[in-house]
Amino acid sequence: MMIRRERSGDVDAIHAVTAAAFRGVAHSAPPVDPGGDPGEATLVSWLRDDAGWIPELSLVAIEDDQVVGHVLATRAHVEARPVLGLGPLSVLPRRQRSGLGTALMHAVLGAADALGEPLVGLLGDPSYYRRFGFVPAQPAGITAPDPAWGDNFQVRTLSGYDGLTGRFQYAAPFDRL
């Protein structure tokens, strides 16, 4: 398995992996089009066309020349300060629980840190993301976009963190879901 930056020829495969990873999952976003793919698959396309897109932070896992996983971090803000919003993280169902998601997470967090980013926020299961250093955002002084998210909204500080606090805002396409 190899992790590398997304290339233009990966777009359709990333959509397929994201759709497969979130199809039938209780917490997935509803389809944008009736009967369509889960909202996360559409979200990736919207993010790619947004000013918050950071090409260096759209990574794919490749096995046998096939995309089997994808992770993405885009520009977000805490108040007016730039940070990152992570997600979606997608792995083909047949390859889940094999370490691909873990490898993608370590790769994107390392890349974000190397770019000097201060903080990454995400919405997800605390029992999964805790292993990557994520903690509930509220005790860290970061307010979730939706207070109902509670401890499922989490943050991970990076080397560039200097104590910033305030309200977190994802890239605009997240508000369309």
Coordinates of N, CA, C and O in Angstrom, one line a residue:
M1 N 0.8 -1.2 0.0 CA 0.0 0.0 0.0 C 0.9 1.2 0.0 O 1.9 1.3 0.7
M2 N 0.5 2.2 -0.8 CA 1.2 3.5 -0.8 C 0.2 4.6 -0.6 O -1.0 4.6 -1.1
I3 N 0.6 5.7 0.1 CA -0.2 6.9 0.2 C 0.5 8.0 -0.5 O 1.7 8.2 -0.4
R4 N -0.3 8.7 -1.3 CA 0.2 9.8 -2.1 C -0.9 10.8 -2.3 O -2.1 10.6 -2.0
R5 N -0.5 12.0 -2.8 CA -1.5 13.0 -3.1 C -2.4 12.6 -4.2 O -2.1 11.8 -5.1
E6 N -3.6 13.1 -4.1 CA -4.6 12.9 -5.2 C -4.1 13.5 -6.5 O -3.5 14.5 -6.5
R7 N -4.4 12.7 -7.6 CA -4.2 13.2 -8.9 C -5.5 13.4 -9.7 O -6.5 12.8 -9.3
S8 N -5.4 14.1 -10.7 CA -6.7 14.4 -11.5 C -7.4 13.1 -11.9 O -8.6 13.0 -12.0
G9 N -6.6 12.1 -12.3 CA -7.2 10.8 -12.7 C -7.8 10.0 -11.6 O -8.4 9.0 -11.8
D10 N -7.7 10.5 -10.3 CA -8.3 9.7 -9.2 C -9.7 10.2 -8.8 O -10.3 9.6 -7.9
V11 N -10.2 11.2 -9.4 CA -11.4 11.8 -9.0 C -12.6 10.8 -8.9 O -13.3 10.7 -7.9
D12 N -12.8 10.1 -10.0 CA -13.9 9.1 -10.1 C -13.7 8.0 -9.0 O -14.7 7.6 -8.4
A13 N -12.5 7.5 -8.9 CA -12.2 6.5 -7.9 C -12.5 7.0 -6.5 O -13.0 6.2 -5.7
I14 N -12.1 8.2 -6.2 CA -12.3 8.8 -4.9 C -13.8 8.9 -4.6 O -14.3 8.5 -3.5
H15 N -14.6 9.3 -5.6 CA -16.0 9.4 -5.4 C -16.6 8.0 -5.1 O -17.4 7.8 -4.2
A16 N -16.1 7.0 -5.9 CA -16.7 5.6 -5.7 C -16.3 5.1 -4.3 O -17.1 4.5 -3.6
V17 N -15.0 5.3 -3.8 CA -14.6 4.9 -2.5 C -15.4 5.6 -1.4 O -15.9 4.9 -0.5
T18 N -15.6 6.9 -1.6 CA -16.3 7.6 -0.5 C -17.8 7.2 -0.5 O -18.3 7.0 0.6
A19 N -18.4 7.0 -1.6 CA -19.8 6.5 -1.7 C -19.9 5.1 -1.0 O -20.8 4.9 -0.2
A20 N -19.0 4.2 -1.4 CA -19.1 2.9 -0.8 C -18.8 2.9 0.7 O -19.5 2.2 1.4
A21 N -17.9 3.7 1.2 CA -17.6 3.8 2.6 C -18.7 4.3 3.4 O -18.9 3.8 4.6
F22 N -19.5 5.2 2.9 CA -20.6 5.8 3.7 C -22.0 5.2 3.4 O -23.0 5.6 4.1
R23 N -22.1 4.4 2.3 CA -23.4 3.9 2.0 C -24.0 3.0 3.1 O -23.3 2.1 3.5
G24 N -25.2 3.3 3.5 CA -25.8 2.5 4.6 C -25.3 2.7 6.0 O -25.7 2.0 6.9
V25 N -24.4 3.7 6.2 CA -23.9 3.9 7.5 C -24.8 4.9 8.2 O -25.2 5.9 7.6
A26 N -25.2 4.6 9.4 CA -26.2 5.4 10.2 C -25.8 6.9 10.3 O -26.7 7.7 10.2
H27 N -24.6 7.2 10.4 CA -24.2 8.6 10.6 C -23.9 9.3 9.3 O -23.4 10.5 9.4
S28 N -24.1 8.7 8.2 CA -23.7 9.4 6.9 C -24.7 10.5 6.6 O -25.8 10.5 7.0
A29 N -24.2 11.4 5.8 CA -25.1 12.5 5.3 C -26.0 12.0 4.3 O -25.7 11.1 3.5
P30 N -27.3 12.5 4.3 CA -28.2 12.0 3.3 C -27.8 12.4 1.9 O -27.0 13.4 1.7
P31 N -28.2 11.6 0.9 CA -27.9 12.0 -0.5 C -28.3 13.4 -0.9 O -29.4 13.8 -0.4
V32 N -27.6 14.1 -1.7 CA -28.0 15.4 -2.2 C -29.1 15.2 -3.2 O -30.1 16.0 -3.2
D33 N -29.0 14.2 -4.0 CA -30.0 13.9 -5.0 C -30.8 12.7 -4.5 O -30.1 11.7 -4.1
P34 N -32.1 12.7 -4.6 CA -32.9 11.5 -4.1 C -32.4 10.2 -4.8 O -32.2 10.1 -6.0
G35 N -32.1 9.2 -3.9 CA -31.6 8.0 -4.4 C -30.1 8.0 -4.8 O -29.6 7.0 -5.3
G36 N -29.4 9.1 -4.6 CA -28.0 9.2 -5.0 C -27.1 8.7 -4.0 O -27.4 8.0 -3.0
D37 N -25.8 9.0 -4.2 CA -24.8 8.5 -3.3 C -24.8 9.3 -2.0 O -25.4 10.4 -2.0
P38 N -24.3 8.8 -0.9 CA -24.3 9.5 0.4 C -23.7 10.9 0.2 O -22.8 11.2 -0.7
G39 N -24.1 11.9 1.0 CA -23.7 13.2 0.9 C -22.2 13.4 0.9 O -21.7 14.4 0.3
E40 N -21.5 12.6 1.7 CA -20.0 12.7 1.8 C -19.4 12.7 0.4 O -18.4 13.4 0.2
A41 N -19.9 11.8 -0.5 CA -19.3 11.7 -1.9 C -19.4 13.0 -2.6 O -18.5 13.4 -3.3
T42 N -20.6 13.6 -2.5 CA -20.9 14.9 -3.2 C -20.0 16.0 -2.5 O -19.5 16.9 -3.2
L43 N -19.9 15.9 -1.2 CA -19.1 16.9 -0.4 C -17.7 17.0 -1.0 O -17.2 18.1 -1.1
V44 N -17.1 15.9 -1.2 CA -15.7 15.9 -1.7 C -15.6 16.7 -3.0 O -14.7 17.5 -3.2
S45 N -16.6 16.5 -3.9 CA -16.6 17.2 -5.2 C -16.8 18.7 -4.9 O -16.1 19.5 -5.6
W46 N -17.7 19.1 -4.1 CA -17.9 20.5 -3.7 C -16.7 21.1 -3.2 O -16.3 22.2 -3.5
L47 N -16.0 20.4 -2.3 CA -14.8 20.9 -1.6 C -13.7 21.1 -2.7 O -12.9 22.1 -2.6
R48 N -13.6 20.2 -3.6 CA -12.6 20.4 -4.7 C -12.7 21.7 -5.4 O -11.7 22.2 -5.9
D49 N -13.9 22.2 -5.5 CA -14.2 23.4 -6.3 C -14.2 24.7 -5.4 O -14.5 25.7 -5.8
D50 N -13.9 24.5 -4.1 CA -14.0 25.6 -3.1 C -12.6 26.2 -2.9 O -11.6 25.6 -3.0
A51 N -12.7 27.5 -2.5 CA -11.4 28.2 -2.1 C -10.7 27.5 -1.0 O -9.4 27.7 -0.8
G52 N -11.3 26.7 -0.2 CA -10.7 26.1 1.0 C -10.0 24.8 0.6 O -9.4 24.2 1.5
W53 N -10.0 24.4 -0.7 CA -9.3 23.2 -1.1 C -7.8 23.4 -0.9 O -7.2 24.4 -1.3
I54 N -7.1 22.4 -0.4 CA -5.7 22.3 -0.2 C -5.2 21.1 -0.9 O -5.3 20.0 -0.3
P55 N -4.7 21.1 -2.1 CA -4.3 19.9 -2.8 C -3.3 19.0 -2.1 O -3.4 17.8 -2.2
E56 N -2.4 19.6 -1.3 CA -1.4 18.8 -0.5 C -2.1 17.9 0.6 O -1.4 17.1 1.1
L57 N -3.3 18.2 0.9 CA -4.0 17.5 2.0 C -5.2 16.6 1.5 O -6.1 16.3 2.3
S58 N -5.2 16.3 0.2 CA -6.1 15.3 -0.3 C -5.3 14.1 -0.7 O -4.5 14.1 -1.7
L59 N -5.3 13.1 0.1 CA -4.4 11.9 0.0 C -5.2 10.6 -0.3 O -6.3 10.4 0.3
V60 N -4.6 9.8 -1.1 CA -5.2 8.5 -1.4 C -4.3 7.3 -1.0 O -3.1 7.5 -1.0
A61 N -5.0 6.2 -0.6 CA -4.2 5.0 -0.4 C -4.4 4.1 -1.7 O -5.5 4.0 -2.2
I62 N -3.3 3.6 -2.2 CA -3.3 2.9 -3.4 C -2.8 1.4 -3.1 O -1.8 1.2 -2.5
E63 N -3.5 0.5 -3.6 CA -3.1 -0.9 -3.6 C -3.4 -1.5 -5.0 O -4.5 -1.3 -5.5
D64 N -2.4 -2.2 -5.5 CA -2.5 -2.8 -6.9 C -3.1 -1.8 -7.9 O -4.0 -2.1 -8.7
D65 N -2.5 -0.5 -7.8 CA -2.9 0.5 -8.7 C -4.3 1.0 -8.6 O -4.8 1.6 -9.6
Q66 N -5.0 0.7 -7.5 CA -6.4 1.1 -7.3 C -6.5 1.9 -6.1 O -5.8 1.7 -5.1
V67 N -7.3 3.0 -6.1 CA -7.6 3.8 -4.9 C -8.5 3.0 -4.0 O -9.6 2.5 -4.4
V68 N -8.0 2.7 -2.8 CA -8.8 2.0 -1.8 C -9.2 2.8 -0.6 O -9.9 2.4 0.3
G69 N -8.6 4.0 -0.5 CA -8.9 4.9 0.6 C -8.6 6.3 0.3 O -7.8 6.6 -0.7
H70 N -9.2 7.3 1.0 CA -9.0 8.7 0.8 C -9.2 9.5 2.0 O -10.1 9.1 2.9
V71 N -8.5 10.5 2.3 CA -8.7 11.4 3.4 C -8.4 12.8 2.8 O -7.7 13.0 1.9
L72 N -9.1 13.8 3.5 CA -9.1 15.1 3.0 C -9.1 16.1 4.2 O -9.9 15.9 5.1
A73 N -8.3 17.1 4.1 CA -8.4 18.3 5.0 C -8.5 19.5 4.2 O -7.7 19.7 3.3
T74 N -9.4 20.4 4.6 CA -9.6 21.7 3.9 C -9.5 22.8 4.8 O -9.5 22.7 6.1
R75 N -9.4 24.0 4.3 CA -9.3 25.2 5.1 C -10.6 25.4 5.9 O -11.7 25.4 5.4
A76 N -10.4 25.6 7.2 CA -11.4 26.0 8.1 C -10.9 27.2 8.9 O -9.8 27.7 8.7
H77 N -11.7 27.7 9.8 CA -11.3 28.8 10.6 C -11.8 28.6 12.1 O -12.8 28.0 12.3
V78 N -11.0 29.1 13.0 CA -11.4 29.4 14.4 C -11.4 30.9 14.5 O -10.4 31.5 14.4
E79 N -12.7 31.4 14.6 CA -12.8 32.9 14.5 C -12.2 33.2 13.1 O -12.6 32.6 12.1
A80 N -11.3 34.1 13.0 CA -10.7 34.5 11.7 C -9.4 33.8 11.4 O -8.8 34.0 10.4
R81 N -8.9 33.0 12.3 CA -7.6 32.3 12.2 C -7.8 31.0 11.3 O -8.6 30.2 11.6
P82 N -6.9 30.8 10.4 CA -7.0 29.6 9.5 C -6.5 28.4 10.3 O -5.5 28.4 11.0
V83 N -7.3 27.3 10.2 CA -7.1 26.0 10.7 C -7.5 25.0 9.7 O -7.8 25.4 8.5
L84 N -7.7 23.7 10.0 CA -8.1 22.7 9.1 C -9.3 22.0 9.6 O -9.5 21.7 10.8
G85 N -10.2 21.6 8.6 CA -11.3 20.7 8.9 C -11.0 19.4 8.2 O -10.7 19.4 7.0
L86 N -11.1 18.3 8.9 CA -10.7 17.0 8.4 C -12.0 16.2 8.0 O -12.9 16.2 8.8
G87 N -12.0 15.6 6.8 CA -13.1 14.8 6.5 C -13.6 15.1 5.1 O -13.4 16.2 4.6
P88 N -14.2 14.1 4.5 CA -14.3 12.7 5.0 C -13.1 11.9 4.9 O -12.2 12.1 4.1
L89 N -13.0 10.9 5.8 CA -12.0 9.8 5.7 C -12.8 8.6 5.2 O -13.8 8.2 5.8
S90 N -12.3 8.0 4.1 CA -13.1 6.9 3.5 C -12.1 5.7 3.1 O -11.0 6.0 2.6
V91 N -12.6 4.5 3.4 CA -11.9 3.3 3.0 C -12.9 2.3 2.5 O -14.0 2.2 3.0
L92 N -12.6 1.7 1.4 CA -13.5 0.7 0.8 C -13.9 -0.3 1.9 O -13.0 -0.7 2.7
P93 N -15.2 -0.7 1.9 CA -15.6 -1.6 3.0 C -14.8 -2.8 3.1 O -14.5 -3.3 4.2
R94 N -14.4 -3.4 2.0 CA -13.7 -4.7 2.1 C -12.3 -4.5 2.7 O -11.6 -5.5 3.1
R95 N -11.8 -3.3 2.8 CA -10.5 -3.0 3.3 C -10.5 -2.3 4.7 O -9.5 -1.9 5.2
Q96 N -11.7 -2.0 5.2 CA -11.8 -1.4 6.5 C -11.3 -2.4 7.6 O -11.3 -3.6 7.4
R97 N -10.9 -1.8 8.7 CA -10.3 -2.5 9.8 C -9.0 -3.3 9.4 O -8.7 -4.3 10.0
S98 N -8.3 -2.7 8.5 CA -7.0 -3.3 8.0 C -5.8 -2.4 8.3 O -4.7 -2.7 7.9
G99 N -6.1 -1.2 8.8 CA -5.0 -0.2 9.1 C -4.9 0.9 8.0 O -4.1 1.8 8.2
L100 N -5.7 0.8 7.0 CA -5.7 1.8 5.9 C -6.1 3.2 6.5 O -5.5 4.2 6.2
G101 N -7.2 3.2 7.2 CA -7.7 4.5 7.8 C -6.6 5.1 8.7 O -6.4 6.3 8.7
T102 N -6.0 4.2 9.5 CA -5.0 4.7 10.5 C -3.8 5.3 9.7 O -3.3 6.4 10.0
A103 N -3.4 4.6 8.6 CA -2.3 5.1 7.8 C -2.6 6.5 7.2 O -1.8 7.4 7.1
L104 N -3.8 6.6 6.6 CA -4.3 7.8 6.0 C -4.3 9.0 7.1 O -3.9 10.1 6.8
M105 N -4.8 8.7 8.3 CA -4.9 9.7 9.3 C -3.5 10.2 9.7 O -3.2 11.4 9.8
H106 N -2.5 9.2 9.9 CA -1.2 9.6 10.2 C -0.5 10.5 9.1 O 0.2 11.4 9.4
A107 N -0.8 10.1 7.9 CA -0.2 10.8 6.7 C -0.8 12.2 6.6 O 0.0 13.2 6.4
V108 N -2.1 12.4 6.8 CA -2.7 13.7 6.6 C -2.3 14.6 7.8 O -2.0 15.8 7.6
L109 N -2.2 14.1 9.0 CA -1.8 14.9 10.2 C -0.4 15.3 10.0 O 0.0 16.4 10.4
G110 N 0.5 14.4 9.6 CA 1.9 14.7 9.4 C 2.1 15.8 8.3 O 2.9 16.7 8.5
A111 N 1.3 15.6 7.2 CA 1.4 16.6 6.1 C 0.9 18.0 6.6 O 1.5 19.0 6.3
A112 N -0.2 18.0 7.4 CA -0.7 19.3 7.9 C 0.3 19.9 8.9 O 0.5 21.1 8.8
D113 N 0.9 19.1 9.7 CA 1.9 19.6 10.6 C 3.1 20.2 9.8 O 3.6 21.3 10.2
A114 N 3.6 19.5 8.8 CA 4.7 20.0 8.0 C 4.4 21.3 7.3 O 5.3 22.1 7.0
L115 N 3.1 21.5 7.0 CA 2.7 22.8 6.4 C 2.5 23.9 7.4 O 2.2 25.1 7.1
G116 N 2.7 23.6 8.7 CA 2.7 24.6 9.7 C 1.3 24.9 10.2 O 1.1 26.0 10.9
E117 N 0.3 24.1 10.0 CA -1.0 24.3 10.4 C -1.1 24.1 11.9 O -0.4 23.3 12.5
P118 N -2.0 24.9 12.6 CA -2.0 24.9 14.0 C -3.0 23.8 14.6 O -2.7 23.3 15.7
L119 N -4.1 23.5 13.9 CA -5.1 22.7 14.5 C -6.0 22.1 13.5 O -6.2 22.6 12.4
V120 N -6.5 20.9 13.8 CA -7.4 20.2 12.9 C -8.7 19.8 13.7 O -8.6 19.4 14.8
G121 N -9.8 20.1 13.1 CA -11.1 19.8 13.7 C -11.8 18.8 12.9 O -11.6 18.7 11.7
L122 N -12.6 17.9 13.6 CA -13.4 16.9 12.8 C -14.6 16.5 13.6 O -14.7 16.7 14.9
L123 N -15.6 16.0 12.9 CA -16.8 15.4 13.6 C -16.7 13.9 13.4 O -16.6 13.4 12.2
G124 N -16.7 13.2 14.5 CA -16.5 11.7 14.4 C -16.6 11.1 15.7 O -16.8 11.7 16.8
D125 N -16.4 9.8 15.7 CA -16.5 8.9 16.9 C -15.3 9.1 17.8 O -14.1 8.8 17.4
P126 N -15.4 9.7 19.0 CA -14.3 9.9 19.9 C -13.5 8.6 20.2 O -12.2 8.7 20.3
S127 N -14.1 7.5 20.2 CA -13.4 6.2 20.5 C -12.4 5.9 19.4 O -11.4 5.2 19.6
Y128 N -12.7 6.3 18.2 CA -11.8 6.0 17.0 C -10.7 7.1 17.0 O -9.5 6.8 16.8
Y129 N -11.1 8.4 17.0 CA -10.1 9.4 16.8 C -9.2 9.8 17.9 O -8.2 10.4 17.8
R130 N -9.6 9.3 19.1 CA -8.7 9.5 20.3 C -7.3 9.0 20.1 O -6.3 9.6 20.5
R131 N -7.2 7.9 19.3 CA -5.8 7.3 19.1 C -4.9 8.2 18.3 O -3.7 8.0 18.2
F132 N -5.5 9.2 17.6 CA -4.7 10.2 16.8 C -4.5 11.5 17.6 O -4.0 12.4 17.0
G133 N -4.8 11.5 18.8 CA -4.6 12.7 19.6 C -5.8 13.7 19.6 O -5.6 14.8 20.1
F134 N -6.9 13.3 19.1 CA -8.1 14.2 19.1 C -8.7 14.2 20.5 O -8.8 13.2 21.1
V135 N -9.2 15.4 20.9 CA -9.9 15.5 22.1 C -11.2 16.3 21.9 O -11.3 17.0 20.9
P136 N -12.2 16.2 22.8 CA -13.4 17.0 22.6 C -13.0 18.5 22.5 O -12.2 19.0 23.3
A137 N -13.6 19.2 21.6 CA -13.3 20.5 21.3 C -13.7 21.5 22.4 O -12.9 22.4 22.7
Q138 N -14.8 21.3 23.0 CA -15.3 22.3 24.0 C -14.3 22.5 25.1 O -14.0 23.7 25.4
P139 N -13.9 21.5 25.8 CA -12.9 21.7 26.9 C -11.6 22.4 26.4 O -10.9 23.0 27.2
A140 N -11.3 22.2 25.1 CA -10.1 22.9 24.6 C -10.3 24.3 24.2 O -9.4 25.0 23.7
G141 N -11.6 24.8 24.4 CA -11.9 26.2 24.1 C -12.3 26.4 22.6 O -12.4 27.6 22.2
I142 N -12.7 25.4 21.9 CA -13.1 25.5 20.6 C -14.6 25.1 20.5 O -15.0 24.1 21.0
T143 N -15.4 26.0 20.0 CA -16.9 25.8 19.9 C -17.2 25.2 18.6 O -16.8 25.7 17.5
A144 N -18.0 24.1 18.7 CA -18.4 23.4 17.4 C -19.4 24.2 16.6 O -20.1 25.1 17.1
P145 N -19.4 24.0 15.3 CA -20.4 24.7 14.4 C -21.8 24.4 14.9 O -22.7 25.3 14.7
D146 N -22.1 23.2 15.4 CA -23.4 22.9 16.0 C -23.2 22.3 17.4 O -22.6 21.3 17.5
P147 N -23.7 23.1 18.4 CA -23.5 22.6 19.8 C -24.0 21.2 20.1 O -23.5 20.5 21.0
A148 N -25.0 20.8 19.3 CA -25.6 19.4 19.5 C -24.6 18.3 19.2 O -24.8 17.2 19.6
W149 N -23.5 18.6 18.5 CA -22.5 17.6 18.2 C -21.7 17.1 19.5 O -21.1 16.0 19.5
G150 N -21.7 17.9 20.5 CA -21.1 17.5 21.8 C -19.7 17.1 21.6 O -18.9 17.7 20.9
D151 N -19.3 15.9 22.3 CA -18.0 15.4 22.3 C -17.6 14.8 20.9 O -16.4 14.4 20.7
N152 N -18.5 14.6 20.0 CA -18.2 14.1 18.7 C -17.5 15.1 17.8 O -16.8 14.8 16.8
F153 N -17.5 16.4 18.2 CA -16.7 17.4 17.5 C -15.4 17.5 18.3 O -15.4 17.8 19.5
Q154 N -14.3 17.2 17.6 CA -13.0 17.1 18.3 C -11.9 17.9 17.6 O -12.1 18.2 16.4
V155 N -10.9 18.2 18.3 CA -9.7 18.9 17.7 C -8.4 18.2 18.1 O -8.3 17.5 19.0
R156 N -7.5 18.4 17.2 CA -6.1 17.9 17.4 C -5.2 19.1 17.2 O -5.2 19.7 16.1
T157 N -4.4 19.5 18.2 CA -3.4 20.5 18.0 C -2.2 20.0 17.3 O -1.8 18.8 17.4
L158 N -1.5 20.9 16.5 CA -0.3 20.5 15.8 C 0.8 21.5 16.3 O 0.6 22.3 17.1
S159 N 2.0 21.3 15.7 CA 3.1 22.1 16.2 C 2.9 23.6 16.1 O 3.5 24.4 17.0
G160 N 2.1 24.1 15.2 CA 1.9 25.5 15.0 C 0.8 26.1 16.0 O 0.5 27.3 15.9
Y161 N 0.3 25.3 16.9 CA -0.8 25.7 17.8 C -0.2 26.7 18.8 O 0.8 26.5 19.4
D162 N -1.0 27.8 19.0 CA -0.5 28.8 20.0 C -1.6 29.2 21.0 O -1.6 30.3 21.5
G163 N -2.6 28.3 21.2 CA -3.6 28.5 22.2 C -4.9 29.1 21.7 O -5.7 29.6 22.5
L164 N -5.1 29.2 20.4 CA -6.3 29.8 19.8 C -7.5 29.2 20.3 O -7.5 27.9 20.6
T165 N -8.5 30.0 20.5 CA -9.9 29.5 21.0 C -10.9 30.2 20.2 O -10.7 31.3 19.6
G166 N -12.1 29.7 20.2 CA -13.3 30.4 19.6 C -14.1 29.4 18.8 O -14.0 28.2 18.9
R167 N -15.0 30.0 18.0 CA -15.9 29.2 17.2 C -15.2 28.6 15.9 O -14.6 29.3 15.2
F168 N -15.4 27.3 15.7 CA -14.9 26.6 14.5 C -15.9 26.8 13.4 O -17.1 26.6 13.5
Q169 N -15.3 27.0 12.2 CA -16.2 27.1 11.0 C -15.5 26.3 9.8 O -14.4 26.6 9.5
Y170 N -16.2 25.2 9.4 CA -15.7 24.4 8.2 C -15.7 25.3 6.9 O -16.4 26.3 6.9
A171 N -15.1 24.8 5.9 CA -15.2 25.3 4.5 C -16.7 25.4 4.2 O -17.5 24.5 4.6
A172 N -17.1 26.4 3.4 CA -18.5 26.6 3.0 C -19.2 25.4 2.5 O -20.4 25.2 2.9
P173 N -18.7 24.5 1.7 CA -19.5 23.4 1.3 C -20.0 22.5 2.4 O -21.1 21.8 2.2
F174 N -19.4 22.4 3.5 CA -20.0 21.6 4.6 C -21.4 22.1 5.0 O -22.2 21.3 5.5
D175 N -21.6 23.4 4.9 CA -22.9 24.0 5.2 C -24.0 23.6 4.3 O -25.2 23.8 4.5
R176 N -23.6 23.1 3.1 CA -24.6 22.7 2.1 C -25.2 21.3 2.4 O -26.2 20.9 1.8
L177 N -24.6 20.5 3.2 CA -25.2 19.2 3.5 C -26.3 19.2 4.5 O -26.4 20.0 5.4

